[in-house]
Amino acid sequence: MNAPIEIGLAPAEADRRVEVVRALREILPAHCVLSREEDTRPYECDGLSLYRQTPLAVALPENEEQIRDILRRCRQLGVPVVARGAGTGLSGGAMPHADGVLLGLAKLNRIVKIDPHTRQAVVQPGVRNLAISEAAAPHGLYYAPDPSSQIACTLGGNVAENAGGVHCLKYGLTVHNVMAMRLVTIDGEVLELGSAALDAPGLDLRALVIGSEGMLGVVTEVTVRLIPRPAAARVVMASFGSVEQAGDAVARVIAEGIIPAGLEMMDQRAVRMVEPFVRAGYDLDAAAILLCESDGTPEEVDEEIARVESVLAACGATRMQVSRSEAERLLFWAGRKNAFPAAGRVSPDYYCMDGTIPRRFLGQVLAEIARMEHTYGLRCANVFHAGDGNLHPLILFDANVPDEVERAERFGAEILELCVKVGGTVTGEHGVGIEKIDQMCVQFAREELDRFFGIRHAFDPAGLLNPGKAIPTLARCNEYGRQHVHGGAVRFPEIPRF
Amino acid sequence: MNAPIEIGLAPAEADRRVEVVRALREILPAHCVLSREEDTRPYECDGLSLYRQTPLAVALPENEEQIRDILRRCRQLGVPVVARGAGTGLSGGAMPHADGVLLGLAKLNRIVKIDPHTRQAVVQPGVRNLAISEAAAPHGLYYAPDPSSQIACTLGGNVAENAGGVHCLKYGLTVHNVMAMRLVTIDGEVLELGSAALDAPGLDLRALVIGSEGMLGVVTEVTVRLIPRPAAARVVMASFGSVEQAGDAVARVIAEGIIPAGLEMMDQRAVRMVEPFVRAGYDLDAAAILLCESDGTPEEVDEEIARVESVLAACGATRMQVSRSEAERLLFWAGRKNAFPAAGRVSPDYYCMDGTIPRRFLGQVLAEIARMEHTYGLRCANVFHAGDGNLHPLILFDANVPDEVERAERFGAEILELCVKVGGTVTGEHGVGIEKIDQMCVQFAREELDRFFGIRHAFDPAGLLNPGKAIPTLARCNEYGRQHVHGGAVRFPEIPRF
């Protein structure tokens, strides 16, 4: 655990804090600079509370000009900077640096423009994900990526982590829905990335910055694509006698050429955890349930729902129910979307993983996770974006039981490394942050990590932006002792090409 | 014109050639190394024949191992390397370097795998675009990006230029359809970029490499997404009394929430040029025609076509015709797809531009182009991917008339700079290459060009891969004398945010 307990500051550290705070106060009004322990404490972690650290100071700029000045000044002083949106991230990407400035972007919360004609919105990074759709609603438009935290999470953080959501199978991740950005570099320069056009000349810096976890610069404005709210949406809820059958059904739906608006799976442990909390009407006897949504015109939805039902029936669904109203549709989803809080009700602590795997390994990987439950002596509930093979195993533990935190961490690490072995990745949508940095050593070869550092150097030669996150140093990988093997797995039985 | 006439080699150049050819022969069989003038001549240009240059030698490797050895050796010798696919590119991206090796990838033409289960194909870079769809057809699948050159162009080139096509409005560009790649760096290292998953951890090198015009490495294997062939497809052909009306109709179709499979526009000059050649049944009296395609299930297509007809009628379409058979649908498209050869029939030479603009400026930009016809004394036929605002003005000229080449070039440059001014870009899908390198000075600010060079340095510190293409040096921009102004335009009346 990287969770040092503050036991007062050494004199050198205190001097440094005074110097940094003085520099920030030259740029910002007094109420926008926080440095007392009780003021910086709320910023010590993001949604991944396993990792905590207070910063030297918190800066809360109100505009781009101030951000440019802060970054330029931090560059001069050699002070690390960690940007933060709403702090809902799940990989510790916004955890502060002990010797650095935490740059909170909450005050940049203005929707600059909603243009129904071009179907685009321009927003500041502190705008909440859902606020865009609310502002676009009068025009029949919405912003598609919908992470479960969408009520609270902000666009800046969505960009940093390339956020997804239950509808990203059909509508894509943040990278597919952000057209352009303004990025301030550590030198205080402003870059304009992307454009309103489908393609942009030159290297695709827009795609490079999305998901770069705050290492390349600070985003100060985002132009997103809005899409028309579909006229109709219905969801099929189906029960299966085994997770393998449910996994197979997912593959069959996709193989039939159907691209559902959402295709989610929950295993029995997850269902039984959620149902008493949400009362979504889930089947407590099913080994796994699927939620498969169709949206479009009413005719399209009728036709697609019929095809989905026929595929699921052929795959052995033991019970099927189609939402009969918008309220029922939302209720079916409410269960899935509240899996995390539901885990909090049945277990003192839980640890949410975020690996991806090729869809056809769903059954096999779930069987391996079940085996690991015995190895580590911990329970795991599985909810996932089945359509795109993105798993969210929720490892349940109690931090007050000696050894359980460490076992949960090792359990999670083994799941992620299993994902890599079957040809998947260590993160589907939550990012690497501090949490998965060791698993990056398994995911990537030295040559690839070299390129990451080279690119980072092109933007931030001193490495001051979010240091120690997202990309492991070679020294760290050597210490971790497990390395990438080109072409994939070492131990897993079937090694896929994909 | 960068087209030096070969007048025999200076002794130093001859020595250099001997050295390079000897090095290549140590790696490749004799028939895979070409160096005599009559053998290298066919490689002197790509589809943009305005720019020609023979290389020192042509290398035709047969596998990845040879490519690794060639690149390592060229790095040691400090020899520039330009990769080439089928040579159908339209921006001179594959034009050889006078002192370099032209790396032809035609022998890497194997479809490694078609996997109907995961709906992916793995292909070598020399595989033709259309060959993938042909191989996938028995499974009811196809590869979506369809540049007009798809019979001939290869995937390696498609990746280098991020190729599009008439259906990219709905199905995306190459970057939206390539999941993973193997990339050999100038040091002979192999990087594995991307994965089968929707998101990948770390920086998105996959998106970075797509469209990087051969500057970051040589792609040796590409994994693409295949999609189900739609059950039905029909196209509406509509005539309009003015290009402004047609442009307005395009914006209205999109604003209605319809995402057509293709939405193309041709002006009267283009229609009159194409019709005698293809006999597609185009309306010769229309000031502009639109082609709007719908695909999906038969029910979806019926419904969408009806909506499209009603929008177009409301926008003042003077005539509408819906394809009644697959043969007629293909005939309607054949006219559009053969606009370039049709231009070759009516004019000794033509120069195809490739700018993008926000859709709402279509009418205004076309009026400006009409004005430029008078300024430069040349005719221009306009065909374009209207749905995504990607213009392909075809400037007609005669290279034998003194001054016409230069006037055509200046006309083209002014069109591209106009595109930037209204918030668009200098290339929609053909790439920058050598042709548009000066316009990149207008498109990008110094800070942005700096980052491009920084990233390039992370992959190729000596700058040996395709030097002099795609990214202009600051010295070149200073010489060109026109620079980017942040926030856009200088002279154009309405400055859009997008």
PDB file of N, CA and C in Angstrom, chain B residues 405-485:
ATOM      1  N   VAL B 405       0.551  24.515 -65.078  1.00  0.00           N
ATOM      2  CA  VAL B 405       0.865  23.677 -63.922  1.00  0.00           C
ATOM      3  C   VAL B 405       0.958  24.558 -62.672  1.00  0.00           C
ATOM      4  N   GLU B 406       1.680  25.652 -62.835  1.00  0.00           N
ATOM      5  CA  GLU B 406       1.880  26.515 -61.679  1.00  0.00           C
ATOM      6  C   GLU B 406       0.560  27.134 -61.220  1.00  0.00           C
ATOM      7  N   ARG B 407      -0.272  27.528 -62.214  1.00  0.00           N
ATOM      8  CA  ARG B 407      -1.564  28.097 -61.838  1.00  0.00           C
ATOM      9  C   ARG B 407      -2.436  27.059 -61.118  1.00  0.00           C
ATOM     10  N   ALA B 408      -2.387  25.808 -61.616  1.00  0.00           N
ATOM     11  CA  ALA B 408      -3.173  24.741 -60.970  1.00  0.00           C
ATOM     12  C   ALA B 408      -2.707  24.535 -59.529  1.00  0.00           C
ATOM     13  N   GLU B 409      -1.402  24.565 -59.343  1.00  0.00           N
ATOM     14  CA  GLU B 409      -0.869  24.383 -57.986  1.00  0.00           C
ATOM     15  C   GLU B 409      -1.298  25.513 -57.059  1.00  0.00           C
ATOM     16  N   ARG B 410      -1.227  26.757 -57.590  1.00  0.00           N
ATOM     17  CA  ARG B 410      -1.611  27.893 -56.738  1.00  0.00           C
ATOM     18  C   ARG B 410      -3.109  27.870 -56.443  1.00  0.00           C
ATOM     19  N   PHE B 411      -3.904  27.481 -57.448  1.00  0.00           N
ATOM     20  CA  PHE B 411      -5.352  27.332 -57.284  1.00  0.00           C
ATOM     21  C   PHE B 411      -5.621  26.305 -56.166  1.00  0.00           C
ATOM     22  N   GLY B 412      -4.952  25.166 -56.257  1.00  0.00           N
ATOM     23  CA  GLY B 412      -5.137  24.109 -55.252  1.00  0.00           C
ATOM     24  C   GLY B 412      -4.761  24.590 -53.861  1.00  0.00           C
ATOM     25  N   ALA B 413      -3.614  25.275 -53.771  1.00  0.00           N
ATOM     26  CA  ALA B 413      -3.153  25.760 -52.465  1.00  0.00           C
ATOM     27  C   ALA B 413      -4.164  26.725 -51.873  1.00  0.00           C
ATOM     28  N   GLU B 414      -4.741  27.595 -52.736  1.00  0.00           N
ATOM     29  CA  GLU B 414      -5.705  28.560 -52.214  1.00  0.00           C
ATOM     30  C   GLU B 414      -6.971  27.866 -51.711  1.00  0.00           C
ATOM     31  N   ILE B 415      -7.370  26.808 -52.415  1.00  0.00           N
ATOM     32  CA  ILE B 415      -8.544  26.052 -51.934  1.00  0.00           C
ATOM     33  C   ILE B 415      -8.264  25.467 -50.551  1.00  0.00           C
ATOM     34  N   LEU B 416      -7.088  24.865 -50.395  1.00  0.00           N
ATOM     35  CA  LEU B 416      -6.779  24.228 -49.107  1.00  0.00           C
ATOM     36  C   LEU B 416      -6.704  25.255 -47.979  1.00  0.00           C
ATOM     37  N   GLU B 417      -6.117  26.403 -48.284  1.00  0.00           N
ATOM     38  CA  GLU B 417      -6.009  27.406 -47.227  1.00  0.00           C
ATOM     39  C   GLU B 417      -7.390  27.976 -46.873  1.00  0.00           C
ATOM     40  N   LEU B 418      -8.269  28.023 -47.874  1.00  0.00           N
ATOM     41  CA  LEU B 418      -9.650  28.418 -47.599  1.00  0.00           C
ATOM     42  C   LEU B 418     -10.315  27.397 -46.652  1.00  0.00           C
ATOM     43  N   CYS B 419     -10.038  26.113 -46.892  1.00  0.00           N
ATOM     44  CA  CYS B 419     -10.599  25.069 -46.018  1.00  0.00           C
ATOM     45  C   CYS B 419     -10.177  25.300 -44.568  1.00  0.00           C
ATOM     46  N   VAL B 420      -8.898  25.600 -44.356  1.00  0.00           N
ATOM     47  CA  VAL B 420      -8.413  25.850 -42.996  1.00  0.00           C
ATOM     48  C   VAL B 420      -9.114  27.066 -42.403  1.00  0.00           C
ATOM     49  N   LYS B 421      -9.290  28.091 -43.244  1.00  0.00           N
ATOM     50  CA  LYS B 421      -9.880  29.329 -42.739  1.00  0.00           C
ATOM     51  C   LYS B 421     -11.297  29.152 -42.221  1.00  0.00           C
ATOM     52  N   VAL B 422     -12.064  28.261 -42.858  1.00  0.00           N
ATOM     53  CA  VAL B 422     -13.443  28.082 -42.383  1.00  0.00           C
ATOM     54  C   VAL B 422     -13.518  27.019 -41.289  1.00  0.00           C
ATOM     55  N   GLY B 423     -12.337  26.585 -40.814  1.00  0.00           N
ATOM     56  CA  GLY B 423     -12.346  25.634 -39.702  1.00  0.00           C
ATOM     57  C   GLY B 423     -12.156  24.193 -40.124  1.00  0.00           C
ATOM     58  N   GLY B 424     -11.755  23.976 -41.367  1.00  0.00           N
ATOM     59  CA  GLY B 424     -11.545  22.615 -41.858  1.00  0.00           C
ATOM     60  C   GLY B 424     -10.075  22.244 -41.868  1.00  0.00           C
ATOM     61  N   THR B 425      -9.725  21.293 -42.719  1.00  0.00           N
ATOM     62  CA  THR B 425      -8.353  20.789 -42.753  1.00  0.00           C
ATOM     63  C   THR B 425      -7.878  20.634 -44.201  1.00  0.00           C
ATOM     64  N   VAL B 426      -6.557  20.471 -44.353  1.00  0.00           N
ATOM     65  CA  VAL B 426      -5.973  20.399 -45.699  1.00  0.00           C
ATOM     66  C   VAL B 426      -6.020  19.003 -46.297  1.00  0.00           C
ATOM     67  N   THR B 427      -6.457  18.022 -45.542  1.00  0.00           N
ATOM     68  CA  THR B 427      -6.636  16.710 -46.146  1.00  0.00           C
ATOM     69  C   THR B 427      -7.731  15.936 -45.442  1.00  0.00           C
ATOM     70  N   GLY B 428      -8.607  15.324 -46.222  1.00  0.00           N
ATOM     71  CA  GLY B 428      -9.681  14.528 -45.658  1.00  0.00           C
ATOM     72  C   GLY B 428      -9.314  13.069 -45.608  1.00  0.00           C
ATOM     73  N   GLU B 429      -8.594  12.601 -46.641  1.00  0.00           N
ATOM     74  CA  GLU B 429      -8.280  11.171 -46.663  1.00  0.00           C
ATOM     75  C   GLU B 429      -7.079  10.835 -47.522  1.00  0.00           C
ATOM     76  N   HIS B 430      -6.539  11.797 -48.278  1.00  0.00           N
ATOM     77  CA  HIS B 430      -5.426  11.475 -49.180  1.00  0.00           C
ATOM     78  C   HIS B 430      -4.065  11.670 -48.529  1.00  0.00           C
ATOM     79  N   GLY B 431      -4.021  12.307 -47.395  1.00  0.00           N
ATOM     80  CA  GLY B 431      -2.742  12.534 -46.726  1.00  0.00           C
ATOM     81  C   GLY B 431      -2.057  13.805 -47.190  1.00  0.00           C
ATOM     82  N   VAL B 432      -0.998  14.147 -46.507  1.00  0.00           N
ATOM     83  CA  VAL B 432      -0.243  15.367 -46.786  1.00  0.00           C
ATOM     84  C   VAL B 432       0.844  15.103 -47.822  1.00  0.00           C
ATOM     85  N   GLY B 433       1.628  14.045 -47.578  1.00  0.00           N
ATOM     86  CA  GLY B 433       2.684  13.663 -48.509  1.00  0.00           C
ATOM     87  C   GLY B 433       3.629  14.806 -48.782  1.00  0.00           C
ATOM     88  N   ILE B 434       3.964  14.976 -50.058  1.00  0.00           N
ATOM     89  CA  ILE B 434       4.812  16.088 -50.452  1.00  0.00           C
ATOM     90  C   ILE B 434       3.937  17.251 -50.936  1.00  0.00           C
ATOM     91  N   GLU B 435       2.736  16.882 -51.380  1.00  0.00           N
ATOM     92  CA  GLU B 435       1.867  17.845 -52.050  1.00  0.00           C
ATOM     93  C   GLU B 435       1.399  18.981 -51.130  1.00  0.00           C
ATOM     94  N   LYS B 436       0.970  18.605 -49.907  1.00  0.00           N
ATOM     95  CA  LYS B 436       0.331  19.613 -49.066  1.00  0.00           C
ATOM     96  C   LYS B 436       1.216  20.069 -47.925  1.00  0.00           C
ATOM     97  N   ILE B 437       2.513  19.806 -48.040  1.00  0.00           N
ATOM     98  CA  ILE B 437       3.376  20.066 -46.896  1.00  0.00           C
ATOM     99  C   ILE B 437       3.424  21.555 -46.546  1.00  0.00           C
ATOM    100  N   ASP B 438       3.342  22.417 -47.562  1.00  0.00           N
ATOM    101  CA  ASP B 438       3.350  23.848 -47.263  1.00  0.00           C
ATOM    102  C   ASP B 438       2.074  24.282 -46.551  1.00  0.00           C
ATOM    103  N   GLN B 439       0.949  23.668 -46.935  1.00  0.00           N
ATOM    104  CA  GLN B 439      -0.316  24.048 -46.303  1.00  0.00           C
ATOM    105  C   GLN B 439      -0.356  23.622 -44.832  1.00  0.00           C
ATOM    106  N   MET B 440       0.485  22.657 -44.468  1.00  0.00           N
ATOM    107  CA  MET B 440       0.563  22.260 -43.055  1.00  0.00           C
ATOM    108  C   MET B 440       1.050  23.424 -42.185  1.00  0.00           C
ATOM    109  N   CYS B 441       1.812  24.331 -42.787  1.00  0.00           N
ATOM    110  CA  CYS B 441       2.275  25.521 -42.047  1.00  0.00           C
ATOM    111  C   CYS B 441       1.083  26.405 -41.670  1.00  0.00           C
ATOM    112  N   VAL B 442       0.049  26.370 -42.520  1.00  0.00           N
ATOM    113  CA  VAL B 442      -1.141  27.165 -42.256  1.00  0.00           C
ATOM    114  C   VAL B 442      -2.044  26.433 -41.262  1.00  0.00           C
ATOM    115  N   GLN B 443      -2.077  25.107 -41.420  1.00  0.00           N
ATOM    116  CA  GLN B 443      -2.957  24.298 -40.571  1.00  0.00           C
ATOM    117  C   GLN B 443      -2.491  24.272 -39.113  1.00  0.00           C
ATOM    118  N   PHE B 444      -1.182  24.187 -38.912  1.00  0.00           N
ATOM    119  CA  PHE B 444      -0.681  23.972 -37.552  1.00  0.00           C
ATOM    120  C   PHE B 444       0.211  25.100 -37.059  1.00  0.00           C
ATOM    121  N   ALA B 445       0.177  25.304 -35.765  1.00  0.00           N
ATOM    122  CA  ALA B 445       1.049  26.286 -35.127  1.00  0.00           C
ATOM    123  C   ALA B 445       2.409  25.649 -34.836  1.00  0.00           C
ATOM    124  N   ARG B 446       3.384  26.491 -34.582  1.00  0.00           N
ATOM    125  CA  ARG B 446       4.740  26.033 -34.293  1.00  0.00           C
ATOM    126  C   ARG B 446       4.746  25.001 -33.159  1.00  0.00           C
ATOM    127  N   GLU B 447       3.970  25.277 -32.106  1.00  0.00           N
ATOM    128  CA  GLU B 447       3.954  24.380 -30.948  1.00  0.00           C
ATOM    129  C   GLU B 447       3.478  22.980 -31.347  1.00  0.00           C
ATOM    130  N   GLU B 448       2.527  22.940 -32.284  1.00  0.00           N
ATOM    131  CA  GLU B 448       1.993  21.647 -32.697  1.00  0.00           C
ATOM    132  C   GLU B 448       2.997  20.907 -33.583  1.00  0.00           C
ATOM    133  N   LEU B 449       3.620  21.643 -34.497  1.00  0.00           N
ATOM    134  CA  LEU B 449       4.644  21.021 -35.356  1.00  0.00           C
ATOM    135  C   LEU B 449       5.797  20.494 -34.491  1.00  0.00           C
ATOM    136  N   ASP B 450       6.161  21.246 -33.461  1.00  0.00           N
ATOM    137  CA  ASP B 450       7.214  20.793 -32.532  1.00  0.00           C
ATOM    138  C   ASP B 450       6.879  19.417 -31.950  1.00  0.00           C
ATOM    139  N   ARG B 451       5.620  19.227 -31.556  1.00  0.00           N
ATOM    140  CA  ARG B 451       5.233  17.950 -30.958  1.00  0.00           C
ATOM    141  C   ARG B 451       5.317  16.832 -31.992  1.00  0.00           C
ATOM    142  N   PHE B 452       4.908  17.143 -33.238  1.00  0.00           N
ATOM    143  CA  PHE B 452       5.024  16.135 -34.305  1.00  0.00           C
ATOM    144  C   PHE B 452       6.482  15.670 -34.419  1.00  0.00           C
ATOM    145  N   PHE B 453       7.390  16.638 -34.448  1.00  0.00           N
ATOM    146  CA  PHE B 453       8.802  16.265 -34.595  1.00  0.00           C
ATOM    147  C   PHE B 453       9.308  15.509 -33.365  1.00  0.00           C
ATOM    148  N   GLY B 454       8.813  15.914 -32.197  1.00  0.00           N
ATOM    149  CA  GLY B 454       9.216  15.224 -30.967  1.00  0.00           C
ATOM    150  C   GLY B 454       8.793  13.762 -30.995  1.00  0.00           C
ATOM    151  N   ILE B 455       7.571  13.515 -31.452  1.00  0.00           N
ATOM    152  CA  ILE B 455       7.070  12.141 -31.517  1.00  0.00           C
ATOM    153  C   ILE B 455       7.857  11.348 -32.563  1.00  0.00           C
ATOM    154  N   ARG B 456       8.093  11.989 -33.688  1.00  0.00           N
ATOM    155  CA  ARG B 456       8.873  11.325 -34.728  1.00  0.00           C
ATOM    156  C   ARG B 456      10.251  10.935 -34.180  1.00  0.00           C
ATOM    157  N   HIS B 457      10.837  11.847 -33.414  1.00  0.00           N
ATOM    158  CA  HIS B 457      12.147  11.596 -32.833  1.00  0.00           C
ATOM    159  C   HIS B 457      12.113  10.374 -31.911  1.00  0.00           C
ATOM    160  N   ALA B 458      10.983  10.164 -31.218  1.00  0.00           N
ATOM    161  CA  ALA B 458      10.874   9.021 -30.308  1.00  0.00           C
ATOM    162  C   ALA B 458      10.899   7.691 -31.065  1.00  0.00           C
ATOM    163  N   PHE B 459      10.527   7.726 -32.329  1.00  0.00           N
ATOM    164  CA  PHE B 459      10.520   6.502 -33.133  1.00  0.00           C
ATOM    165  C   PHE B 459      11.744   6.418 -34.044  1.00  0.00           C
ATOM    166  N   ASP B 460      12.220   7.563 -34.518  1.00  0.00           N
ATOM    167  CA  ASP B 460      13.216   7.580 -35.591  1.00  0.00           C
ATOM    168  C   ASP B 460      14.100   8.810 -35.406  1.00  0.00           C
ATOM    169  N   PRO B 461      15.055   8.714 -34.457  1.00  0.00           N
ATOM    170  CA  PRO B 461      15.825   9.912 -34.084  1.00  0.00           C
ATOM    171  C   PRO B 461      16.566  10.543 -35.264  1.00  0.00           C
ATOM    172  N   ALA B 462      17.009   9.726 -36.216  1.00  0.00           N
ATOM    173  CA  ALA B 462      17.775  10.283 -37.332  1.00  0.00           C
ATOM    174  C   ALA B 462      16.870  10.793 -38.453  1.00  0.00           C
ATOM    175  N   GLY B 463      15.564  10.595 -38.316  1.00  0.00           N
ATOM    176  CA  GLY B 463      14.630  11.083 -39.337  1.00  0.00           C
ATOM    177  C   GLY B 463      14.844  10.452 -40.707  1.00  0.00           C
ATOM    178  N   LEU B 464      15.037   9.131 -40.723  1.00  0.00           N
ATOM    179  CA  LEU B 464      15.310   8.452 -41.999  1.00  0.00           C
ATOM    180  C   LEU B 464      14.052   7.949 -42.696  1.00  0.00           C
ATOM    181  N   LEU B 465      12.956   7.833 -41.966  1.00  0.00           N
ATOM    182  CA  LEU B 465      11.739   7.277 -42.568  1.00  0.00           C
ATOM    183  C   LEU B 465      10.929   8.372 -43.260  1.00  0.00           C
ATOM    184  N   ASN B 466      10.810   8.244 -44.561  1.00  0.00           N
ATOM    185  CA  ASN B 466      10.037   9.175 -45.396  1.00  0.00           C
ATOM    186  C   ASN B 466      10.330  10.648 -45.086  1.00  0.00           C
ATOM    187  N   PRO B 467      11.597  11.031 -45.110  1.00  0.00           N
ATOM    188  CA  PRO B 467      11.935  12.424 -44.768  1.00  0.00           C
ATOM    189  C   PRO B 467      11.390  13.414 -45.797  1.00  0.00           C
ATOM    190  N   GLY B 468      11.078  14.593 -45.327  1.00  0.00           N
ATOM    191  CA  GLY B 468      10.601  15.646 -46.232  1.00  0.00           C
ATOM    192  C   GLY B 468       9.133  15.541 -46.575  1.00  0.00           C
ATOM    193  N   LYS B 469       8.429  14.601 -45.940  1.00  0.00           N
ATOM    194  CA  LYS B 469       7.002  14.453 -46.211  1.00  0.00           C
ATOM    195  C   LYS B 469       6.210  14.807 -44.949  1.00  0.00           C
ATOM    196  N   ALA B 470       4.942  15.089 -45.154  1.00  0.00           N
ATOM    197  CA  ALA B 470       3.920  15.134 -44.077  1.00  0.00           C
ATOM    198  C   ALA B 470       4.085  16.246 -43.023  1.00  0.00           C
ATOM    199  N   ILE B 471       5.286  16.472 -42.533  1.00  0.00           N
ATOM    200  CA  ILE B 471       5.472  17.532 -41.529  1.00  0.00           C
ATOM    201  C   ILE B 471       6.508  18.521 -42.048  1.00  0.00           C
ATOM    202  N   PRO B 472       6.157  19.769 -42.200  1.00  0.00           N
ATOM    203  CA  PRO B 472       7.128  20.754 -42.671  1.00  0.00           C
ATOM    204  C   PRO B 472       8.063  21.187 -41.551  1.00  0.00           C
ATOM    205  N   THR B 473       9.316  21.435 -41.892  1.00  0.00           N
ATOM    206  CA  THR B 473      10.231  22.004 -40.908  1.00  0.00           C
ATOM    207  C   THR B 473       9.868  23.479 -40.712  1.00  0.00           C
ATOM    208  N   LEU B 474      10.309  24.042 -39.595  1.00  0.00           N
ATOM    209  CA  LEU B 474      10.016  25.456 -39.353  1.00  0.00           C
ATOM    210  C   LEU B 474      10.691  26.325 -40.420  1.00  0.00           C
ATOM    211  N   ALA B 475      11.877  25.888 -40.867  1.00  0.00           N
ATOM    212  CA  ALA B 475      12.578  26.640 -41.913  1.00  0.00           C
ATOM    213  C   ALA B 475      11.712  26.695 -43.170  1.00  0.00           C
ATOM    214  N   ARG B 476      11.109  25.555 -43.499  1.00  0.00           N
ATOM    215  CA  ARG B 476      10.253  25.500 -44.685  1.00  0.00           C
ATOM    216  C   ARG B 476       9.052  26.438 -44.523  1.00  0.00           C
ATOM    217  N   CYS B 477       8.466  26.421 -43.338  1.00  0.00           N
ATOM    218  CA  CYS B 477       7.303  27.287 -43.104  1.00  0.00           C
ATOM    219  C   CYS B 477       7.702  28.764 -43.187  1.00  0.00           C
ATOM    220  N   ASN B 478       8.859  29.100 -42.648  1.00  0.00           N
ATOM    221  CA  ASN B 478       9.304  30.489 -42.726  1.00  0.00           C
ATOM    222  C   ASN B 478       9.475  30.904 -44.182  1.00  0.00           C
ATOM    223  N   GLU B 479      10.021  29.983 -44.972  1.00  0.00           N
ATOM    224  CA  GLU B 479      10.239  30.262 -46.393  1.00  0.00           C
ATOM    225  C   GLU B 479       8.892  30.419 -47.123  1.00  0.00           C
ATOM    226  N   TYR B 480       7.938  29.551 -46.734  1.00  0.00           N
ATOM    227  CA  TYR B 480       6.619  29.587 -47.381  1.00  0.00           C
ATOM    228  C   TYR B 480       5.928  30.911 -47.067  1.00  0.00           C
ATOM    229  N   GLY B 481       6.211  31.429 -45.867  1.00  0.00           N
ATOM    230  CA  GLY B 481       5.781  32.793 -45.555  1.00  0.00           C
ATOM    231  C   GLY B 481       4.343  32.954 -45.116  1.00  0.00           C
ATOM    232  N   ARG B 482       3.605  31.821 -44.991  1.00  0.00           N
ATOM    233  CA  ARG B 482       2.246  31.969 -44.477  1.00  0.00           C
ATOM    234  C   ARG B 482       2.132  31.109 -43.242  1.00  0.00           C
ATOM    235  N   GLN B 483       1.564  31.647 -42.207  1.00  0.00           N
ATOM    236  CA  GLN B 483       1.579  30.907 -40.958  1.00  0.00           C
ATOM    237  C   GLN B 483       0.214  30.757 -40.348  1.00  0.00           C
ATOM    238  N   HIS B 484       0.166  29.779 -39.492  1.00  0.00           N
ATOM    239  CA  HIS B 484      -1.050  29.505 -38.743  1.00  0.00           C
ATOM    240  C   HIS B 484      -1.376  30.649 -37.796  1.00  0.00           C
ATOM    241  N   VAL B 485      -2.645  30.989 -37.739  1.00  0.00           N
ATOM    242  CA  VAL B 485      -3.095  31.953 -36.735  1.00  0.00           C
ATOM    243  C   VAL B 485      -4.045  31.218 -35.804  1.00  0.00           C
TER     244      VAL B 485
END
